[in-house]
Amino acid sequence: MKLLSGKASCNSHGQDSSYFLGWEEYEKNPYDEIKNPKGIIQMGLAENQLCFDLLESWLEKNPDAASFKRDGQSIFRELALFQDYHGLPAFKKAMVEFMSEIRGNRVTFDPNHLVLTAGATSANETLIFCLAEPGEAFLLPTPYYPGFDRDLKWRTGAEIVPIQCTSSNGFQITEAALEQAYQDAENRNLRVKGVLVTNPSNPLGTTMTWNELNLLVSFIEAKGIHLISDEIYSGTVFTSPGFVSLMEVLKERHFEKFSEVWKRVHVVYSLSKDLGLPGFRIGAIYSNDEMVVAAATKMSSFGLVSSQTQYLLSAMLSDKKFTKKYISENQKRLKQRHKLLVSGLHKAGISCLQGNAGLFSWVDMRHLLRSNDFESEMELWKKIVYDVKLNISPGSSCHCTEPGWFRVCFANMSEDTLELAMQRLNAFVAEMSSAAAHGRSNHQSVKNSRKKSLTKWVFRLSFDDRQPEER
Amino acid sequence: MAKMRGNKVKFDPNKLVLTAGATSANETLMFCLADRGDAFLLPTPYYPGFDRDLKWRTEAEIVPIQCSSSNGFKITASALEEAYLKAQEQGLNVKGVLVTNPSNPLGTTLTREELNHLIDFTLTKNVHIVSDEIYAGTVFDSPTFTSIAEAISDRNIEDTQVSNRVHIVYSLSKDLGLPGFRVGVIYSNNEAVVSAATKMSSFGLISSQTQFLLSQMLSDKKFSNNYLKENQKRLKKRKEALVSGLKSCGIKCLKSNASLFCWVDMSHLLTSQTFEAEKELWKRVVYEVGLNISPGSSCHCSEPGWFRMCFANMSEETLNLAMKRLKSFTDSISINKIAKTRPRHLVPYSRTMSMTKWVLQLASVDRETDR
């Protein structure tokens, strides 16, 4: 008899993908400015480390929040015992107000419809448990966050069917693609329960257009299915076009509250990206369907947010002066950092999808592929991880239909490290160009050494050759 | 964890998986060990939350191991066998046994004999043992606590595979009284389980803020030594207060040496030895006496009339008040019983102050004759 369950014995946790393997390589040889300057620079982790100073200064000015005190009185006992899966009321209120603020107060949320979970990872899985039976499917636009393969499918037994998006229109969702995906699911005998989108998109770093959102709403209305909008990056929109929340679209289309469509739309949120607090495990499900809220609330027992953490964040997010300043400063710094990355890539002759949100860029390295296929993408990726020593995420791990795209993070390192990363990349591209110019199909013979002299030599040569070679 | 087991066993931190509470740990273990439709055997009575935690999203099944008051609800070899057969009759594949030790709701620690029955069972049937030891730090009296880990190592079993099938669940919710912080763990010698459970813990990680706080606190050995001792001392005292309070009501409970509650025998207060009567009694205790206690049926107890009463979640004064209320109630029941045998007009029981006083006065007059 099989000792363990099927889930424990198989690979559907998805952690054998290159997305996670890149992390493993990084863990073995992590870059450190002083201790390991030749190590791998982590550009595969979508973390927001740009505004910790703001959080730290708030903590210093508000010591009660992290010391189990309220107005100088200890509330340790109250917090220690608080395990109500309805969540700390003050925290839920602060959360929905924060969510509203991020959306320019164009929509408001009811705290009674919010379910707290240990991170968006838990929120997404819980929602699928609530909405899909094993074997039923959700449609997801590609490229998508690699973690979804585990979060949405592993223990739930649900399936993901991709909505194929292409670079021809900036990877936007089209009606045709939606219909095709629905058809693909039917061909596989899978009952479609809904669509799940990430808005702003991971890995694209773009916000969804009104058009896309309208398409989605019409689609789910016609098919009688659910729509989950993972808005975990909503606070990272740093430039126009602004963020349009799904809730805004529903409002605009006058979908009455308690209408069927209204009840089939669910939003996922978290403080891991906007506030840069992935370690605190703060996620939420927002649903207009009371039954979903009720079921998800009970399921949240399996991943409640620590009351200690709920209290800290309720104090922080209730400080409206702070949240206002934080939101705008965060966006400012993200914009600036994004600009740095884009210009660094540009110098290396690399372009990326025009992004306005997120902690990463969707980078076009198709011109660096040996041939237009995923094997070449893997080759290129390995060179970048092992030789250039940058951990970036290959598009194939995000189920992208076109080879050559990579997600490159910019908010999880210092400016200096980002510049170093760009220098390394630049050197690599220059080497490739020169190797190609010398008619070699691979540049193995040019040792991938990043010695200053070689870099200069390669750079000079490639500059001369730039006209016929460069894209 | 080692300290509360008298340092008779050691644990390897690499075999520990952190989860958001024991609720998450138990569910995760089920996801790792059982497929949909597989079953785990659980001795009754058991913690009502298991019906949700072990079965809901995992779609696993629970088959009860019937225990009875005839031997203090201990697990017997025959009860194990019977449960196994029952599962087979239902077409269920038994993947293991899950016990809570110390027991919820019994408040007792498993005896060496019981542990050996479990080990024999897992040897012959090739199944897992999950030992939820969430109350390990609440053992306040003899006999001392024997963890499944200790029992296994003492057996010097040749079958090295057996340790691959033993998994322990722990949490700081009961011993440290921190259920709000969501600190649970799975401990397993089985590498594949540790690996899978670790990945699954993504769905319920412990806040790093909380991990840091507790790492500081538990690393302070002076503090943790003192805490364990003092906690056990206070629990013992409080339990004794409950037991004597119950005694003065003419109510007995199972002799316990651990946990935060007593397993109380109110079967003599039932109008009939049925679960309907148990429910009736329970409603009276909740609505009339004003005490929320847990009826045995909610714990899947096979015998009606047992209730779980907690004693560690209130002040001493509140516990005393609870006992006073209970006493009024049991006294009134006695009065009514006596009244029933006398050929006179029955006064219906009501909760008005005058009635209570009247009943109390009567009771004090009759004290010699009744019970």
Short mmCIF file of N, CA, C and O in Angstrom, two decimals, chain A residues 342-398:
data_model
loop_
_atom_site.label_atom_id
_atom_site.label_comp_id
_atom_site.label_asym_id
_atom_site.label_seq_id
_atom_site.Cartn_x
_atom_site.Cartn_y
_atom_site.Cartn_z
N VAL A 342 15.02 50.07 -16.84
CA VAL A 342 14.72 50.18 -18.26
C VAL A 342 15.88 50.83 -19.03
O VAL A 342 16.25 50.36 -20.11
N SER A 343 16.46 51.86 -18.45
CA SER A 343 17.56 52.52 -19.17
C SER A 343 18.80 51.64 -19.19
O SER A 343 19.55 51.60 -20.17
N GLY A 344 19.01 50.91 -18.08
CA GLY A 344 20.13 49.97 -18.05
C GLY A 344 19.98 48.91 -19.12
O GLY A 344 20.94 48.55 -19.82
N LEU A 345 18.77 48.41 -19.27
CA LEU A 345 18.51 47.40 -20.29
C LEU A 345 18.68 47.99 -21.68
O LEU A 345 19.26 47.38 -22.58
N HIS A 346 18.22 49.19 -21.81
CA HIS A 346 18.31 49.88 -23.10
C HIS A 346 19.75 50.01 -23.56
O HIS A 346 20.08 49.79 -24.73
N LYS A 347 20.61 50.35 -22.61
CA LYS A 347 22.04 50.48 -22.92
C LYS A 347 22.59 49.16 -23.45
O LYS A 347 23.52 49.13 -24.25
N ALA A 348 22.01 48.06 -22.98
CA ALA A 348 22.46 46.75 -23.43
C ALA A 348 21.70 46.32 -24.67
O ALA A 348 21.80 45.17 -25.10
N GLY A 349 20.94 47.22 -25.22
CA GLY A 349 20.20 46.91 -26.44
C GLY A 349 19.00 46.02 -26.19
O GLY A 349 18.53 45.31 -27.08
N ILE A 350 18.53 46.06 -24.96
CA ILE A 350 17.39 45.20 -24.62
C ILE A 350 16.17 46.07 -24.33
O ILE A 350 16.25 47.03 -23.56
N SER A 351 15.07 45.72 -24.91
CA SER A 351 13.85 46.49 -24.63
C SER A 351 12.91 45.66 -23.76
O SER A 351 13.11 44.47 -23.57
N CYS A 352 11.93 46.34 -23.20
CA CYS A 352 10.95 45.59 -22.42
C CYS A 352 9.56 46.14 -22.68
O CYS A 352 9.39 47.23 -23.23
N LEU A 353 8.56 45.35 -22.26
CA LEU A 353 7.18 45.76 -22.40
C LEU A 353 7.00 47.05 -21.58
O LEU A 353 7.51 47.15 -20.46
N GLN A 354 6.28 48.00 -22.13
CA GLN A 354 6.10 49.23 -21.39
C GLN A 354 5.25 48.97 -20.15
O GLN A 354 4.05 48.67 -20.26
N GLY A 355 5.88 49.10 -18.99
CA GLY A 355 5.19 48.76 -17.76
C GLY A 355 4.84 50.00 -16.95
O GLY A 355 5.50 51.03 -17.04
N ASN A 356 3.78 49.90 -16.14
CA ASN A 356 3.41 51.02 -15.28
C ASN A 356 3.16 50.58 -13.85
O ASN A 356 2.67 51.36 -13.02
N ALA A 357 3.50 49.33 -13.54
CA ALA A 357 3.21 48.82 -12.19
C ALA A 357 4.08 47.61 -11.87
O ALA A 357 4.84 47.15 -12.73
N GLY A 358 3.95 47.12 -10.66
CA GLY A 358 4.67 45.92 -10.26
C GLY A 358 6.08 46.19 -9.79
O GLY A 358 6.51 47.33 -9.68
N LEU A 359 6.80 45.12 -9.52
CA LEU A 359 8.16 45.23 -8.99
C LEU A 359 9.15 44.64 -9.97
O LEU A 359 10.25 44.22 -9.61
N PHE A 360 8.77 44.59 -11.25
CA PHE A 360 9.56 43.90 -12.26
C PHE A 360 9.21 44.44 -13.64
O PHE A 360 8.21 45.14 -13.82
N SER A 361 10.08 44.10 -14.59
CA SER A 361 9.81 44.41 -15.99
C SER A 361 9.74 43.12 -16.78
O SER A 361 10.41 42.14 -16.44
N TRP A 362 8.95 43.17 -17.82
CA TRP A 362 8.82 42.01 -18.71
C TRP A 362 9.73 42.29 -19.89
O TRP A 362 9.46 43.13 -20.74
N VAL A 363 10.86 41.57 -19.87
CA VAL A 363 11.98 41.95 -20.73
C VAL A 363 12.08 41.09 -21.99
O VAL A 363 11.97 39.86 -21.94
N ASP A 364 12.33 41.75 -23.11
CA ASP A 364 12.37 41.09 -24.41
C ASP A 364 13.79 40.72 -24.79
O ASP A 364 14.58 41.57 -25.22
N MET A 365 14.15 39.46 -24.66
CA MET A 365 15.50 39.03 -25.04
C MET A 365 15.44 38.08 -26.22
O MET A 365 16.33 37.25 -26.41
N ARG A 366 14.36 38.21 -27.00
CA ARG A 366 14.21 37.29 -28.13
C ARG A 366 15.38 37.38 -29.10
O ARG A 366 15.79 36.39 -29.72
N HIS A 367 15.94 38.59 -29.25
CA HIS A 367 17.02 38.78 -30.20
C HIS A 367 18.31 38.10 -29.73
O HIS A 367 19.26 37.98 -30.50
N LEU A 368 18.35 37.68 -28.46
CA LEU A 368 19.55 37.02 -27.95
C LEU A 368 19.45 35.50 -28.04
O LEU A 368 20.37 34.78 -27.67
N LEU A 369 18.32 35.02 -28.50
CA LEU A 369 18.14 33.57 -28.60
C LEU A 369 18.89 33.04 -29.81
O LEU A 369 18.93 33.68 -30.86
N ARG A 370 19.41 31.86 -29.63
CA ARG A 370 20.09 31.19 -30.73
C ARG A 370 19.06 30.88 -31.81
O ARG A 370 19.27 31.07 -32.99
N SER A 371 17.92 30.37 -31.36
CA SER A 371 16.82 30.13 -32.30
C SER A 371 15.51 30.36 -31.56
O SER A 371 15.47 30.36 -30.32
N ASN A 372 14.47 30.58 -32.29
CA ASN A 372 13.22 30.99 -31.68
C ASN A 372 12.47 29.81 -31.06
O ASN A 372 11.40 29.42 -31.51
N ASP A 373 13.06 29.22 -30.01
CA ASP A 373 12.36 28.12 -29.33
C ASP A 373 12.73 28.11 -27.85
O ASP A 373 13.64 28.83 -27.42
N PHE A 374 11.99 27.28 -27.12
CA PHE A 374 12.18 27.30 -25.67
C PHE A 374 13.49 26.65 -25.22
O PHE A 374 14.00 26.96 -24.14
N GLU A 375 14.04 25.76 -26.05
CA GLU A 375 15.35 25.19 -25.69
C GLU A 375 16.38 26.32 -25.65
O GLU A 375 17.22 26.40 -24.75
N SER A 376 16.30 27.18 -26.64
CA SER A 376 17.23 28.32 -26.68
C SER A 376 16.99 29.26 -25.51
O SER A 376 17.92 29.83 -24.95
N GLU A 377 15.72 29.39 -25.14
CA GLU A 377 15.42 30.25 -23.99
C GLU A 377 16.08 29.68 -22.75
O GLU A 377 16.69 30.41 -21.95
N MET A 378 15.99 28.36 -22.59
CA MET A 378 16.61 27.69 -21.44
C MET A 378 18.12 27.88 -21.45
O MET A 378 18.74 28.14 -20.42
N GLU A 379 18.71 27.73 -22.65
CA GLU A 379 20.16 27.93 -22.78
C GLU A 379 20.55 29.32 -22.33
O GLU A 379 21.47 29.52 -21.56
N LEU A 380 19.82 30.29 -22.88
CA LEU A 380 20.11 31.69 -22.55
C LEU A 380 19.94 31.91 -21.06
O LEU A 380 20.75 32.54 -20.38
N TRP A 381 18.86 31.35 -20.48
CA TRP A 381 18.59 31.52 -19.06
C TRP A 381 19.72 30.97 -18.22
O TRP A 381 20.20 31.61 -17.28
N LYS A 382 20.20 29.77 -18.60
CA LYS A 382 21.27 29.15 -17.83
C LYS A 382 22.53 30.01 -17.87
O LYS A 382 23.21 30.19 -16.86
N LYS A 383 22.80 30.55 -19.06
CA LYS A 383 23.99 31.40 -19.17
C LYS A 383 23.85 32.59 -18.25
O LYS A 383 24.78 32.99 -17.56
N ILE A 384 22.65 33.18 -18.24
CA ILE A 384 22.45 34.37 -17.42
C ILE A 384 22.56 34.06 -15.94
O ILE A 384 23.12 34.82 -15.16
N VAL A 385 22.04 32.88 -15.53
CA VAL A 385 22.12 32.53 -14.11
C VAL A 385 23.54 32.13 -13.73
O VAL A 385 24.11 32.66 -12.77
N TYR A 386 24.13 31.22 -14.49
CA TYR A 386 25.42 30.66 -14.08
C TYR A 386 26.62 31.49 -14.49
O TYR A 386 27.61 31.54 -13.77
N ASP A 387 26.54 32.13 -15.67
CA ASP A 387 27.70 32.88 -16.14
C ASP A 387 27.60 34.36 -15.82
O ASP A 387 28.52 34.96 -15.28
N VAL A 388 26.48 34.97 -16.17
CA VAL A 388 26.32 36.40 -15.90
C VAL A 388 26.01 36.60 -14.41
O VAL A 388 26.25 37.65 -13.83
N LYS A 389 25.49 35.54 -13.80
CA LYS A 389 25.16 35.52 -12.37
C LYS A 389 24.06 36.51 -12.02
O LYS A 389 24.18 37.35 -11.12
N LEU A 390 22.99 36.41 -12.80
CA LEU A 390 21.77 37.14 -12.47
C LEU A 390 20.65 36.11 -12.45
O LEU A 390 20.48 35.38 -13.43
N ASN A 391 19.91 36.07 -11.33
CA ASN A 391 18.76 35.16 -11.34
C ASN A 391 17.54 35.91 -11.85
O ASN A 391 17.02 36.79 -11.16
N ILE A 392 17.15 35.60 -13.08
CA ILE A 392 15.94 36.20 -13.64
C ILE A 392 14.99 35.06 -13.99
O ILE A 392 15.42 33.91 -14.04
N SER A 393 13.72 35.37 -14.20
CA SER A 393 12.76 34.28 -14.42
C SER A 393 12.43 34.13 -15.90
O SER A 393 11.96 35.07 -16.54
N PRO A 394 12.64 32.93 -16.46
CA PRO A 394 12.37 32.73 -17.88
C PRO A 394 10.86 32.67 -18.15
O PRO A 394 10.09 32.15 -17.33
N GLY A 395 10.47 33.21 -19.27
CA GLY A 395 9.06 33.26 -19.64
C GLY A 395 8.37 31.91 -19.65
O GLY A 395 7.18 31.80 -19.35
N SER A 396 9.13 30.87 -19.99
CA SER A 396 8.52 29.54 -20.03
C SER A 396 8.01 29.12 -18.66
O SER A 396 6.99 28.43 -18.55
N SER A 397 8.68 29.56 -17.60
CA SER A 397 8.21 29.21 -16.26
C SER A 397 6.90 29.93 -15.95
O SER A 397 6.17 29.53 -15.05
N CYS A 398 6.63 30.99 -16.73
CA CYS A 398 5.37 31.72 -16.56
C CYS A 398 4.36 31.29 -17.62
O CYS A 398 3.35 31.96 -17.84
#
